Coordinates of C-alpha atoms in Angstrom, one line a residue:
M5 CA 102.9 8.1 157.2
I6 CA 104.9 6.9 154.2
G7 CA 106.5 9.5 152.0
S8 CA 108.6 9.3 148.9
E9 CA 111.4 11.3 147.6
I10 CA 113.3 11.2 144.3
K11 CA 117.0 12.0 144.3
F12 CA 119.3 12.0 141.4
S13 CA 122.8 10.7 141.5
D14 CA 125.7 13.2 141.2
D15 CA 126.4 12.0 137.7
S16 CA 122.8 12.8 136.6
A17 CA 123.0 16.2 138.3
Q18 CA 126.1 17.0 136.3
K19 CA 124.5 16.0 133.1
D20 CA 121.5 18.1 133.9
S21 CA 123.7 21.1 134.6
R22 CA 125.5 20.6 131.2
R23 CA 122.1 20.3 129.5
R24 CA 121.0 23.7 131.0
S25 CA 124.2 25.3 129.5
C26 CA 124.0 23.5 126.2
W27 CA 123.9 26.7 124.2
T28 CA 127.0 28.1 125.9
P29 CA 129.6 28.4 123.2
K30 CA 133.0 26.8 123.6
S31 CA 134.6 30.0 122.3
N32 CA 133.7 33.5 121.2
S33 CA 134.5 32.6 117.5
E34 CA 132.0 29.7 117.6
F35 CA 129.4 32.0 119.1
W36 CA 129.7 34.7 116.5
L37 CA 129.9 32.1 113.7
T38 CA 126.5 30.8 114.8
I39 CA 125.0 34.2 115.1
I40 CA 126.2 35.3 111.7
W41 CA 125.0 32.1 110.0
I42 CA 121.6 32.0 111.6
V43 CA 120.7 35.6 112.2
V44 CA 122.8 38.4 110.6
I45 CA 123.5 37.3 107.0
P46 CA 120.3 35.4 106.3
L47 CA 118.1 38.1 108.0
A48 CA 119.9 40.9 106.0
G49 CA 119.4 39.0 102.8
I50 CA 115.7 38.3 103.5
I51 CA 115.1 42.0 104.3
T52 CA 116.9 43.1 101.2
G53 CA 115.0 40.5 99.1
M54 CA 111.7 41.7 100.5
V55 CA 112.5 45.3 99.8
F56 CA 113.5 44.6 96.2
L57 CA 110.6 42.3 95.6
G58 CA 108.2 44.9 97.0
L59 CA 109.7 47.6 94.8
G60 CA 109.6 45.3 91.8
I61 CA 105.9 44.5 92.3
Q62 CA 105.1 48.2 92.8
N63 CA 107.0 49.4 89.8
R64 CA 105.6 46.6 87.6
E65 CA 102.1 47.8 88.5
S66 CA 103.0 51.5 87.8
S67 CA 104.7 50.7 84.5
K68 CA 102.4 48.1 83.0
D69 CA 99.9 50.7 81.7
L70 CA 102.5 52.8 80.0
D71 CA 101.9 53.4 76.4
S72 CA 104.0 56.2 74.8
S73 CA 101.9 56.1 71.6
V74 CA 98.8 57.1 73.7
D75 CA 100.5 59.3 76.3
F76 CA 102.5 61.4 73.8
V77 CA 102.0 62.9 70.3
Q78 CA 104.7 63.7 67.9
L79 CA 104.9 67.4 66.9
E80 CA 104.1 68.3 63.3
N81 CA 107.2 70.5 63.1
K82 CA 110.7 69.2 63.9
C83 CA 112.7 70.7 66.8
T84 CA 116.1 72.3 66.3
I85 CA 119.0 71.6 68.7
S86 CA 120.3 75.1 69.8
E87 CA 122.8 74.2 72.5
I88 CA 124.4 71.2 74.1
T89 CA 125.7 71.4 77.7
F90 CA 128.0 68.9 79.3
I91 CA 127.0 68.4 83.0
K92 CA 129.4 65.9 84.5
T93 CA 131.1 62.5 84.3
I94 CA 129.9 59.8 86.7
Q95 CA 132.2 57.0 87.8
K96 CA 130.1 54.1 89.1
T97 CA 131.5 51.7 91.7
G98 CA 130.4 48.5 93.3
D99 CA 131.7 46.4 96.2
K100 CA 135.1 47.2 97.5
G101 CA 135.4 50.2 95.2
K102 CA 135.4 48.2 92.0
K103 CA 134.6 50.4 89.0
T104 CA 131.5 49.1 87.3
G105 CA 130.7 51.8 84.8
C106 CA 131.3 55.3 83.4
E107 CA 128.7 57.7 82.1
D108 CA 128.8 61.3 80.7
V109 CA 125.8 63.5 81.3
Y110 CA 124.5 66.0 78.8
Q111 CA 121.6 68.5 78.5
Y112 CA 120.2 69.3 75.1
W113 CA 118.5 72.7 74.5
F114 CA 116.1 72.9 71.6
T115 CA 113.4 75.1 70.0
A116 CA 109.9 73.9 69.3
L117 CA 108.1 76.3 67.0
N118 CA 104.3 76.8 66.6
L119 CA 103.3 75.0 69.7
Q120 CA 100.2 77.3 69.8
D121 CA 98.9 75.4 66.8
E122 CA 99.3 72.1 68.5
D123 CA 96.9 72.7 71.5
P124 CA 95.1 75.7 73.1
V125 CA 97.0 75.0 76.3
Y126 CA 100.1 76.4 74.7
Q127 CA 98.6 79.7 73.8
N128 CA 100.2 81.6 76.6
I129 CA 103.7 80.1 76.0
T130 CA 106.1 83.0 75.2
N131 CA 109.4 81.0 75.1
D132 CA 109.9 78.3 72.4
T133 CA 113.2 77.1 73.8
F134 CA 113.2 74.0 76.0
V135 CA 115.7 71.7 77.7
S136 CA 115.8 67.9 77.8
F137 CA 116.2 65.8 81.0
D138 CA 119.8 65.0 81.9
K139 CA 120.8 62.4 79.3
H140 CA 123.3 59.7 80.6
Q141 CA 125.5 58.3 77.9
K142 CA 127.6 55.2 78.8
R143 CA 131.2 54.8 77.8
D144 CA 132.6 51.5 76.4
T145 CA 134.9 51.1 79.4
N146 CA 134.1 50.9 83.1
D147 CA 137.1 53.1 84.2
C148 CA 136.6 56.8 83.4
S149 CA 140.3 57.5 83.8
R150 CA 141.1 55.1 80.9
S151 CA 138.8 56.7 78.3
T152 CA 137.8 60.1 77.0
R153 CA 134.4 61.7 77.1
V154 CA 131.8 60.3 74.6
D155 CA 130.4 62.7 72.0
P156 CA 126.9 64.0 72.4
L157 CA 124.1 62.0 70.6
L158 CA 123.1 65.1 68.7
E159 CA 124.8 68.2 67.3
V160 CA 123.8 71.9 67.3
N161 CA 121.4 72.8 64.5
D162 CA 120.3 69.2 64.1
E163 CA 116.6 69.0 63.3
V164 CA 114.9 66.1 65.1
D165 CA 111.5 64.7 65.9
C166 CA 110.1 65.7 69.2
W167 CA 107.0 64.9 71.3
R168 CA 104.4 66.6 73.6
P169 CA 101.9 65.0 76.0
S170 CA 98.7 64.0 74.3
Q171 CA 96.8 65.8 77.2
P172 CA 98.9 68.9 78.0
G173 CA 98.5 70.2 81.6
T174 CA 97.7 66.8 83.1
D175 CA 99.9 64.7 85.4
L176 CA 102.0 62.2 83.5
N177 CA 103.2 58.8 84.8
K178 CA 106.3 59.2 87.0
W179 CA 108.4 57.1 84.7
Y180 CA 108.3 59.7 81.9
R181 CA 111.4 61.9 82.3
C182 CA 110.8 65.6 81.6
G183 CA 113.4 68.3 81.5
N184 CA 110.9 71.1 81.2
E185 CA 107.5 72.0 82.8
E186 CA 105.6 71.2 79.5
C187 CA 107.4 67.9 79.1
I188 CA 108.3 68.6 75.5
K189 CA 110.7 65.8 74.7
V190 CA 113.5 65.6 72.2
F191 CA 114.1 61.9 73.0
P192 CA 111.5 59.2 72.2
P193 CA 109.1 58.6 75.2
A194 CA 109.2 54.9 74.2
D195 CA 112.7 54.9 75.7
D196 CA 111.2 55.8 79.1
V197 CA 108.8 52.9 78.8
D198 CA 111.6 50.4 78.1
R199 CA 113.6 51.8 81.0
A200 CA 110.7 51.6 83.4
R201 CA 110.0 47.9 82.6
N202 CA 113.7 47.0 82.7
I203 CA 114.1 48.5 86.2
A204 CA 111.0 46.9 87.5
G205 CA 112.0 43.5 86.1
S206 CA 115.5 43.7 87.6
Q207 CA 114.1 44.6 91.0
Y208 CA 111.6 41.8 90.9
L209 CA 114.2 39.2 89.9
G210 CA 116.8 40.5 92.3
G211 CA 114.2 40.2 95.2
I212 CA 113.4 36.6 94.3
I213 CA 117.1 35.7 94.1
A214 CA 117.9 37.4 97.4
L215 CA 115.1 35.6 99.2
S216 CA 116.0 32.2 97.7
V217 CA 119.7 32.5 98.6
S218 CA 119.0 33.8 102.1
S219 CA 116.5 31.0 102.8
G220 CA 119.1 28.5 101.7
M221 CA 121.7 30.1 103.9
L222 CA 119.3 29.8 106.8
V223 CA 118.8 26.1 106.2
I224 CA 122.6 25.5 105.9
G225 CA 123.3 27.5 109.0
S226 CA 120.8 25.5 111.0
V227 CA 122.4 22.2 109.8
I228 CA 125.9 23.4 110.7
T229 CA 124.7 24.6 114.1
W230 CA 123.0 21.2 114.8
W231 CA 126.2 19.5 113.8
L232 CA 128.3 21.7 116.2
R233 CA 125.8 21.0 118.9
K234 CA 125.9 17.3 118.3
K235 CA 129.7 17.3 118.3
Y236 CA 130.4 19.5 121.4
Y237 CA 127.2 18.8 123.3
P238 CA 126.1 15.3 122.4
E239 CA 124.0 14.9 125.5
T240 CA 121.6 17.6 124.2
I241 CA 120.6 15.5 121.2
A242 CA 117.4 13.5 121.8
S243 CA 118.9 10.3 120.5
N244 CA 121.8 10.5 122.9
R245 CA 120.0 11.4 126.0
N246 CA 120.1 9.0 129.0
L247 CA 117.3 9.0 131.6
P248 CA 118.7 10.0 135.0
T249 CA 119.0 7.2 137.5
A250 CA 116.7 7.7 140.5
R251 CA 116.4 6.0 143.8
F252 CA 113.5 6.1 146.2
L253 CA 113.8 6.7 149.9
W254 CA 111.1 5.4 152.0
D255 CA 110.4 6.9 155.4

């Protein structure tokens, strides 16, 4: 009976062994560089981009139907500012503790008279004093320690326009900021609409940028890894592979 057997030369066996270990890094630094380029940084960027893009899409949907002229009605009588309370100063920081903004926060207390004449829902209201939401006021400088507190936007005894929901007692869109249960507002509700659309637009744009940059990093990382592989392990590149020599042994 005639049998056949294929045996590889020692040189071919060594090359095959090197091929099996082609992903073994030459050093720890090379290994971590590859992992960071291909997995950690791009993956983190892609996840961040997807989160911001998702929030942007969701918030654009929730804010596109906002219409302050429909959702709110201006009161016939003006409101009077009765008290102004300073809450706190906020120092905003970014990467590595860099100071990126400074804000002073105030609350404005005001009286709204004759609400009972506005809508039957207000018939049982016994207190005509209300408070605004926490109003953030930006300083001209980013460093709070290099500037003084900004003055309030209003003063005590100022008579100003104010607004109430067009349908009192119903749930309002989440973007409308209310400092009191009745959501009587001393600041224009149109400001809330602009704020909502600016936030949604920034999140949407930030998500697109993060996804685009991260995808580019993934491509660049793949090219660099291929170059390192070609440089240190040329036998693993298809164009440089040599077929192993074989010899037949006949019984």
